[in-house]
C-alpha positions as a LaTeX table, in Angstrom:
\begin{tabular}{lrrr}
\hline
Residue & $x$ (\AA) & $y$ (\AA) & $z$ (\AA) \\
\hline
Met1 & $-2.05$ & 5.70 & 0.61 \\
Pro2 & 0.26 & 3.68 & $-1.63$ \\
Glu3 & $-0.87$ & 0.04 & $-1.59$ \\
Leu4 & 0.56 & $-3.19$ & $-2.95$ \\
Pro5 & 0.47 & $-2.29$ & $-6.69$ \\
Glu6 & 2.10 & 1.12 & $-6.24$ \\
Val7 & 4.73 & $-0.17$ & $-3.82$ \\
Glu8 & 5.48 & $-3.05$ & $-6.19$ \\
Ala9 & 5.97 & $-0.53$ & $-9.01$ \\
Leu10 & 8.20 & 1.61 & $-6.79$ \\
Lys11 & 10.22 & $-1.52$ & $-5.98$ \\
Asp12 & 10.75 & $-2.18$ & $-9.69$ \\
Phe13 & 11.60 & 1.47 & $-10.37$ \\
Leu14 & 14.14 & 1.59 & $-7.53$ \\
Thr15 & 15.64 & $-1.73$ & $-8.60$ \\
Asp16 & 16.41 & $-0.19$ & $-11.98$ \\
Asn17 & 17.73 & 3.08 & $-10.54$ \\
Leu18 & 19.41 & 2.11 & $-7.25$ \\
Val19 & 20.93 & $-1.36$ & $-7.53$ \\
Gly20 & 24.67 & $-1.20$ & $-8.10$ \\
His21 & 24.94 & 2.39 & $-6.92$ \\
Glu22 & 26.51 & 3.67 & $-3.72$ \\
Ile23 & 24.53 & 5.61 & $-1.14$ \\
Val24 & 26.75 & 8.54 & $-0.18$ \\
Arg25 & 24.40 & 10.55 & 2.02 \\
Val26 & 21.24 & 10.09 & 4.07 \\
Leu27 & 19.83 & 13.40 & 5.26 \\
Pro28 & 16.89 & 13.27 & 7.70 \\
Val29 & 14.96 & 16.53 & 7.60 \\
Ala30 & 12.02 & 15.63 & 9.86 \\
Ile31 & 13.19 & 13.75 & 12.94 \\
Ser32 & 9.75 & 12.13 & 13.23 \\
Val33 & 10.47 & 9.98 & 10.16 \\
Leu34 & 13.18 & 7.95 & 11.95 \\
Lys35 & 11.76 & 5.04 & 13.90 \\
Thr36 & 15.15 & 3.49 & 14.75 \\
Tyr37 & 18.32 & 5.17 & 15.99 \\
Asp38 & 20.82 & 2.31 & 16.23 \\
Pro39 & 22.33 & 1.96 & 13.72 \\
Pro40 & 22.12 & 5.65 & 12.73 \\
Pro41 & 21.17 & 6.71 & 9.17 \\
Ser42 & 24.86 & 7.30 & 8.42 \\
Ala43 & 25.49 & 3.55 & 8.78 \\
Ile44 & 24.12 & 3.00 & 5.28 \\
Glu45 & 26.43 & 5.59 & 3.72 \\
Gly46 & 29.28 & 4.17 & 1.66 \\
His47 & 27.36 & 0.96 & 0.94 \\
Glu48 & 26.16 & $-0.20$ & $-2.47$ \\
Val49 & 22.52 & $-1.08$ & $-2.99$ \\
Ala50 & 22.27 & $-4.84$ & $-3.54$ \\
Ala51 & 18.50 & $-5.29$ & $-4.00$ \\
Val52 & 15.10 & $-3.73$ & $-3.42$ \\
His53 & 12.27 & $-5.81$ & $-1.95$ \\
Arg54 & 8.62 & $-5.30$ & $-1.05$ \\
His55 & 7.00 & $-6.60$ & 2.14 \\
Gly56 & 3.30 & $-5.75$ & 1.97 \\
Lys57 & 3.31 & $-1.95$ & 1.78 \\
Phe58 & 6.90 & $-1.69$ & 3.04 \\
Leu59 & 9.85 & $-0.93$ & 0.75 \\
Asp60 & 13.14 & $-2.59$ & 1.69 \\
Ile61 & 16.41 & $-1.28$ & 0.23 \\
Ala62 & 19.07 & $-3.89$ & 1.00 \\
Thr63 & 22.71 & $-2.82$ & 0.95 \\
Asp64 & 25.85 & $-4.87$ & 0.39 \\
Gly65 & 27.34 & $-5.38$ & 3.83 \\
Gly66 & 25.26 & $-2.68$ & 5.48 \\
Pro67 & 21.82 & $-2.35$ & 7.05 \\
His68 & 18.45 & $-2.48$ & 5.34 \\
Phe69 & 16.69 & 0.82 & 4.70 \\
Val70 & 13.00 & 0.01 & 5.24 \\
Thr71 & 10.26 & 2.58 & 4.73 \\
His72 & 6.49 & 2.72 & 4.96 \\
Leu73 & 4.92 & 5.65 & 3.12 \\
Ala74 & 1.78 & 5.65 & 5.29 \\
Arg75 & $-1.26$ & 7.64 & 4.21 \\
Ala76 & 0.32 & 10.84 & 2.88 \\
Gly77 & 3.91 & 9.87 & 2.15 \\
Trp78 & 5.57 & 9.53 & $-1.23$ \\
Leu79 & 8.92 & 8.87 & $-2.87$ \\
Gln80 & 10.12 & 11.49 & $-5.35$ \\
Trp81 & 13.01 & 10.50 & $-7.62$ \\
Lys82 & 15.42 & 13.16 & $-8.84$ \\
Asp83 & 17.99 & 12.59 & $-11.59$ \\
Arg84 & 19.94 & 15.46 & $-10.03$ \\
Leu85 & 19.45 & 16.37 & $-6.39$ \\
Pro86 & 19.60 & 20.05 & $-5.42$ \\
Asp87 & 22.96 & 21.38 & $-4.31$ \\
Gly88 & 23.37 & 21.99 & $-0.60$ \\
Pro89 & 21.60 & 20.39 & 2.37 \\
Pro90 & 17.81 & 20.65 & 2.64 \\
Arg91 & 16.38 & 23.08 & 5.17 \\
Pro92 & 14.34 & 21.60 & 8.05 \\
Gly93 & 10.82 & 22.85 & 8.51 \\
Lys94 & 10.33 & 23.97 & 4.92 \\
Gly95 & 7.68 & 22.01 & 3.05 \\
Pro96 & 6.86 & 18.29 & 3.07 \\
Leu97 & 10.43 & 16.94 & 2.73 \\
Ala98 & 11.16 & 14.34 & 5.43 \\
Leu99 & 14.37 & 12.60 & 4.30 \\
Arg100 & 16.79 & 12.65 & 1.35 \\
Val101 & 18.97 & 9.82 & 0.00 \\
Ala102 & 21.82 & 10.73 & $-2.35$ \\
Leu103 & 23.82 & 8.46 & $-4.67$ \\
Glu104 & 27.37 & 8.82 & $-5.95$ \\
Thr105 & 25.95 & 9.85 & $-9.33$ \\
Gly106 & 24.26 & 12.94 & $-7.93$ \\
Ala107 & 20.83 & 11.34 & $-8.34$ \\
Gly108 & 18.67 & 10.17 & $-5.45$ \\
Phe109 & 15.25 & 10.40 & $-3.92$ \\
Asp110 & 13.27 & 12.41 & $-1.40$ \\
Leu111 & 10.71 & 10.99 & 0.99 \\
Thr112 & 7.93 & 13.52 & 1.46 \\
Glu113 & 4.78 & 13.67 & 3.55 \\
Ala114 & 1.84 & 16.02 & 3.18 \\
Gly115 & $-0.42$ & 17.10 & 6.03 \\
Thr116 & 0.08 & 17.28 & 9.76 \\
Gln117 & $-0.21$ & 13.58 & 10.70 \\
Lys118 & 3.40 & 12.47 & 10.50 \\
Arg119 & 3.22 & 8.70 & 9.96 \\
Leu120 & 5.89 & 8.26 & 7.29 \\
Ala121 & 8.41 & 5.79 & 8.76 \\
Val122 & 12.03 & 4.86 & 8.08 \\
Tyr123 & 13.86 & 2.01 & 9.80 \\
Leu124 & 17.56 & 1.08 & 9.62 \\
Val125 & 17.80 & $-2.58$ & 10.61 \\
Ala126 & 20.02 & $-5.62$ & 10.13 \\
Asp127 & 16.97 & $-7.72$ & 9.20 \\
Pro128 & 13.58 & $-6.46$ & 7.91 \\
Gln129 & 11.87 & $-8.80$ & 10.39 \\
Gln130 & 13.09 & $-6.43$ & 13.12 \\
Val131 & 10.50 & $-3.93$ & 11.88 \\
Pro132 & 7.31 & $-4.69$ & 13.87 \\
Gly133 & 5.02 & $-3.96$ & 10.94 \\
Val134 & 6.93 & $-6.34$ & 8.68 \\
Ala135 & 7.12 & $-9.08$ & 11.31 \\
Arg136 & 3.34 & $-9.18$ & 11.71 \\
Leu137 & 2.47 & $-9.27$ & 8.00 \\
Gly138 & 0.18 & $-11.96$ & 6.69 \\
Pro139 & 0.78 & $-13.72$ & 3.37 \\
Asp140 & 1.22 & $-11.76$ & 0.16 \\
Pro141 & $-1.88$ & $-12.19$ & $-2.04$ \\
Leu142 & 0.25 & $-12.28$ & $-5.21$ \\
Ala143 & 2.64 & $-14.93$ & $-3.94$ \\
Glu144 & 2.71 & $-18.17$ & $-5.93$ \\
Asp145 & 1.61 & $-20.21$ & $-2.92$ \\
Phe146 & $-1.36$ & $-17.96$ & $-2.13$ \\
Asp147 & $-4.16$ & $-20.10$ & $-3.53$ \\
Glu148 & $-7.90$ & $-20.30$ & $-2.98$ \\
Ala149 & $-7.49$ & $-22.80$ & $-0.14$ \\
Arg150 & $-5.13$ & $-20.39$ & 1.64 \\
Leu151 & $-7.68$ & $-17.59$ & 1.43 \\
Ala152 & $-10.46$ & $-19.88$ & 2.69 \\
Ala153 & $-8.31$ & $-20.88$ & 5.68 \\
Leu154 & $-7.59$ & $-17.23$ & 6.52 \\
Leu155 & $-11.27$ & $-16.27$ & 6.45 \\
Arg156 & $-12.52$ & $-19.34$ & 8.31 \\
Gly157 & $-13.73$ & $-18.20$ & 11.71 \\
Glu158 & $-13.20$ & $-14.50$ & 10.86 \\
Arg159 & $-16.05$ & $-12.69$ & 12.55 \\
Arg160 & $-15.21$ & $-9.33$ & 11.00 \\
Gln161 & $-16.77$ & $-7.77$ & 7.94 \\
Leu162 & $-15.00$ & $-8.36$ & 4.64 \\
Lys163 & $-13.88$ & $-4.75$ & 4.28 \\
Gly164 & $-12.04$ & $-4.82$ & 7.61 \\
Ala165 & $-10.62$ & $-8.30$ & 7.06 \\
Leu166 & $-9.14$ & $-7.42$ & 3.67 \\
Arg167 & $-7.45$ & $-4.31$ & 5.13 \\
Asp168 & $-5.89$ & $-6.17$ & 8.05 \\
Gln169 & $-2.17$ & $-6.43$ & 7.21 \\
Ser170 & $-1.68$ & $-9.32$ & 9.62 \\
Leu171 & $-4.29$ & $-11.31$ & 7.68 \\
Ile172 & $-3.37$ & $-10.38$ & 4.08 \\
Ala173 & $-0.44$ & $-8.09$ & 3.30 \\
Gly174 & $-0.64$ & $-5.07$ & 1.03 \\
Val175 & $-4.36$ & $-4.36$ & 0.53 \\
Gly176 & $-5.62$ & $-1.01$ & 1.82 \\
Asn177 & $-8.73$ & 1.12 & 1.66 \\
Ala178 & $-8.79$ & 1.68 & $-2.10$ \\
Tyr179 & $-8.11$ & $-1.82$ & $-3.37$ \\
Ser180 & $-10.38$ & $-3.48$ & $-0.81$ \\
Asp181 & $-13.21$ & $-1.41$ & $-2.33$ \\
Glu182 & $-12.11$ & $-2.46$ & $-5.82$ \\
Val183 & $-11.83$ & $-6.15$ & $-4.92$ \\
Leu184 & $-15.27$ & $-6.26$ & $-3.30$ \\
His185 & $-16.84$ & $-4.49$ & $-6.27$ \\
Ala186 & $-15.25$ & $-7.00$ & $-8.66$ \\
Ala187 & $-16.41$ & $-9.88$ & $-6.43$ \\
Lys188 & $-19.94$ & $-8.38$ & $-6.21$ \\
Met189 & $-19.95$ & $-8.55$ & $-2.41$ \\
Ser190 & $-21.09$ & $-6.19$ & 0.31 \\
Pro191 & $-18.23$ & $-4.67$ & 2.33 \\
Phe192 & $-20.29$ & $-5.48$ & 5.44 \\
Lys193 & $-20.66$ & $-9.19$ & 4.73 \\
Leu194 & $-19.10$ & $-11.35$ & 7.44 \\
Ala195 & $-15.88$ & $-12.94$ & 6.24 \\
Ala196 & $-16.65$ & $-16.29$ & 7.89 \\
Ser197 & $-20.04$ & $-16.54$ & 6.17 \\
Leu198 & $-18.65$ & $-17.01$ & 2.65 \\
Thr199 & $-19.71$ & $-20.12$ & 0.78 \\
Pro200 & $-17.10$ & $-22.03$ & $-1.25$ \\
Glu201 & $-18.45$ & $-20.37$ & $-4.42$ \\
Glu202 & $-18.18$ & $-16.92$ & $-2.86$ \\
Thr203 & $-14.66$ & $-17.64$ & $-1.63$ \\
Ala204 & $-13.67$ & $-18.63$ & $-5.15$ \\
Arg205 & $-15.20$ & $-15.41$ & $-6.48$ \\
Leu206 & $-13.40$ & $-13.29$ & $-3.89$ \\
Tyr207 & $-10.10$ & $-15.03$ & $-4.59$ \\
Glu208 & $-10.41$ & $-14.41$ & $-8.32$ \\
Ala209 & $-11.32$ & $-10.75$ & $-7.74$ \\
Leu210 & $-8.40$ & $-10.27$ & $-5.32$ \\
Arg211 & $-5.79$ & $-11.75$ & $-7.63$ \\
Thr212 & $-7.15$ & $-10.17$ & $-10.81$ \\
Thr213 & $-7.63$ & $-6.68$ & $-9.34$ \\
Leu214 & $-4.14$ & $-6.54$ & $-7.85$ \\
Thr215 & $-2.44$ & $-8.16$ & $-10.85$ \\
Asp216 & $-4.12$ & $-5.76$ & $-13.28$ \\
Ala217 & $-3.13$ & $-2.77$ & $-11.12$ \\
Val218 & 0.48 & $-3.95$ & $-10.96$ \\
Glu219 & 0.58 & $-4.36$ & $-14.74$ \\
Arg220 & $-0.85$ & $-0.87$ & $-15.29$ \\
Ser221 & 1.84 & 0.57 & $-13.01$ \\
Arg222 & 4.76 & $-1.47$ & $-14.31$ \\
Gly223 & 7.42 & 0.61 & $-16.03$ \\
Leu224 & 6.01 & 3.96 & $-14.91$ \\
Ala225 & 8.25 & 6.56 & $-13.31$ \\
Ala226 & 7.63 & 7.12 & $-9.61$ \\
Gly227 & 6.02 & 10.50 & $-10.25$ \\
Arg228 & 3.26 & 9.01 & $-12.43$ \\
Leu229 & 2.09 & 6.23 & $-10.11$ \\
Lys230 & $-0.44$ & 8.28 & $-8.12$ \\
Ala231 & $-2.26$ & 9.38 & $-11.26$ \\
Glu232 & $-2.24$ & 5.84 & $-12.64$ \\
Lys233 & $-3.75$ & 4.46 & $-9.45$ \\
Lys234 & $-6.56$ & 7.00 & $-9.46$ \\
Ser235 & $-7.36$ & 6.50 & $-13.14$ \\
Gly236 & $-7.66$ & 2.74 & $-12.73$ \\
Leu237 & $-10.11$ & 2.74 & $-9.81$ \\
Arg238 & $-13.72$ & 1.82 & $-10.63$ \\
Val239 & $-15.54$ & 2.69 & $-7.39$ \\
His240 & $-13.09$ & 3.95 & $-4.77$ \\
Gly241 & $-13.13$ & 7.74 & $-4.59$ \\
Arg242 & $-15.95$ & 7.90 & $-7.15$ \\
Ala243 & $-19.03$ & 8.47 & $-5.00$ \\
Gly244 & $-21.79$ & 10.08 & $-7.04$ \\
Glu245 & $-20.47$ & 8.79 & $-10.35$ \\
Ala246 & $-22.00$ & 6.01 & $-12.45$ \\
Cys247 & $-20.85$ & 2.45 & $-11.86$ \\
Pro248 & $-18.89$ & 1.38 & $-14.97$ \\
Val249 & $-20.51$ & $-2.08$ & $-14.80$ \\
Cys250 & $-24.23$ & $-1.39$ & $-14.26$ \\
Gly251 & $-24.66$ & 2.39 & $-14.36$ \\
Asp252 & $-26.05$ & 2.71 & $-10.82$ \\
Thr253 & $-24.79$ & 5.61 & $-8.69$ \\
Ile254 & $-21.77$ & 4.76 & $-6.57$ \\
Arg255 & $-22.50$ & 5.31 & $-2.87$ \\
Glu256 & $-20.28$ & 6.05 & 0.12 \\
Val257 & $-20.13$ & 5.12 & 3.80 \\
Ser258 & $-18.09$ & 7.51 & 5.94 \\
Phe259 & $-16.21$ & 6.66 & 9.11 \\
Ser260 & $-14.23$ & 8.84 & 11.50 \\
Asp261 & $-10.96$ & 8.56 & 9.58 \\
Ser262 & $-11.84$ & 6.95 & 6.24 \\
Ser263 & $-14.66$ & 6.10 & 3.86 \\
Leu264 & $-15.65$ & 3.28 & 1.55 \\
Gln265 & $-17.38$ & 3.34 & $-1.81$ \\
Tyr266 & $-19.55$ & 0.65 & $-3.38$ \\
Cys267 & $-22.24$ & 0.01 & $-5.98$ \\
Pro268 & $-25.64$ & $-0.97$ & $-4.54$ \\
Thr269 & $-26.76$ & $-2.85$ & $-7.66$ \\
Cys270 & $-23.53$ & $-4.82$ & $-8.02$ \\
Gln271 & $-22.84$ & $-5.48$ & $-4.34$ \\
Thr272 & $-25.84$ & $-5.15$ & $-2.00$ \\
Gly273 & $-28.88$ & $-6.23$ & $-3.99$ \\
Gly274 & $-29.79$ & $-2.62$ & $-4.73$ \\
Lys275 & $-29.98$ & $-1.66$ & $-1.03$ \\
Pro276 & $-27.96$ & 1.37 & 0.11 \\
Leu277 & $-25.83$ & 0.77 & 3.19 \\
Ala278 & $-26.57$ & 2.95 & 6.21 \\
Asp279 & $-23.97$ & 5.72 & 6.31 \\
Arg280 & $-23.02$ & 5.42 & 9.95 \\
Arg281 & $-20.22$ & 3.60 & 11.72 \\
Met282 & $-22.35$ & 0.87 & 13.26 \\
Ser283 & $-24.21$ & 0.02 & 10.05 \\
Arg284 & $-26.00$ & $-3.28$ & 10.09 \\
Leu285 & $-24.74$ & $-6.05$ & 7.86 \\
Leu286 & $-26.33$ & $-6.23$ & 4.42 \\
Lys287 & $-25.68$ & $-9.51$ & 2.69 \\
\hline
\end{tabular}
């Protein structure tokens, strides 16, 4: 799933390639991708792109005098840029293509989604706050006003484990499964530690890990073409998706805890005092 760093890089890429250009055609291929119907996709046609914004994991293409095109790439979605789009309309039901956006230059992008769980979402709205997922977002962890005190206030009274709290978009926007693993590894904290139990020193350590991990990932992705962002994300991860490999910090074997629809990875030496976490959904907290 694209998370804050990749969506931020996509925002920068689209700013360079879309702003100032006219959208001449929006072609939905999979009807499931459209989450709004009024205004229709055609309402954005003939409008120039004025700006591209990011809200958490949402991309927001703002047009001059027209609606906002807001998309969430979900778990298996992606944006594929094409300097020259294929001639002729795309054929429904053939491959992962969900929606195509064409510019007056002949360039444009495809939104694609692999797999059978169709969660890729596109909204045409007058205001991004009309998108429920955007309206409920918590603060952006890279915003200038997101300081250590803000993080402490968010976690105060949070009875959930750190892993779940960091992934909650209404608490902190933009962090998903991969980067929550990376942040907790950098902070040397168990994913099962209760968020409300953090001491001031631990909160400071978590804040530093959160900001540094996300900032470094954004910098690694900056300037890359859209097609290279997935590979860059994977290459920069230290523990997520690397179960069975050696921890790059201490050399211990990276372990995994599996759930019904996801998994987490961690280093026992760095994060749990050398104790492996029980690999079942109701694992007990290891501090």
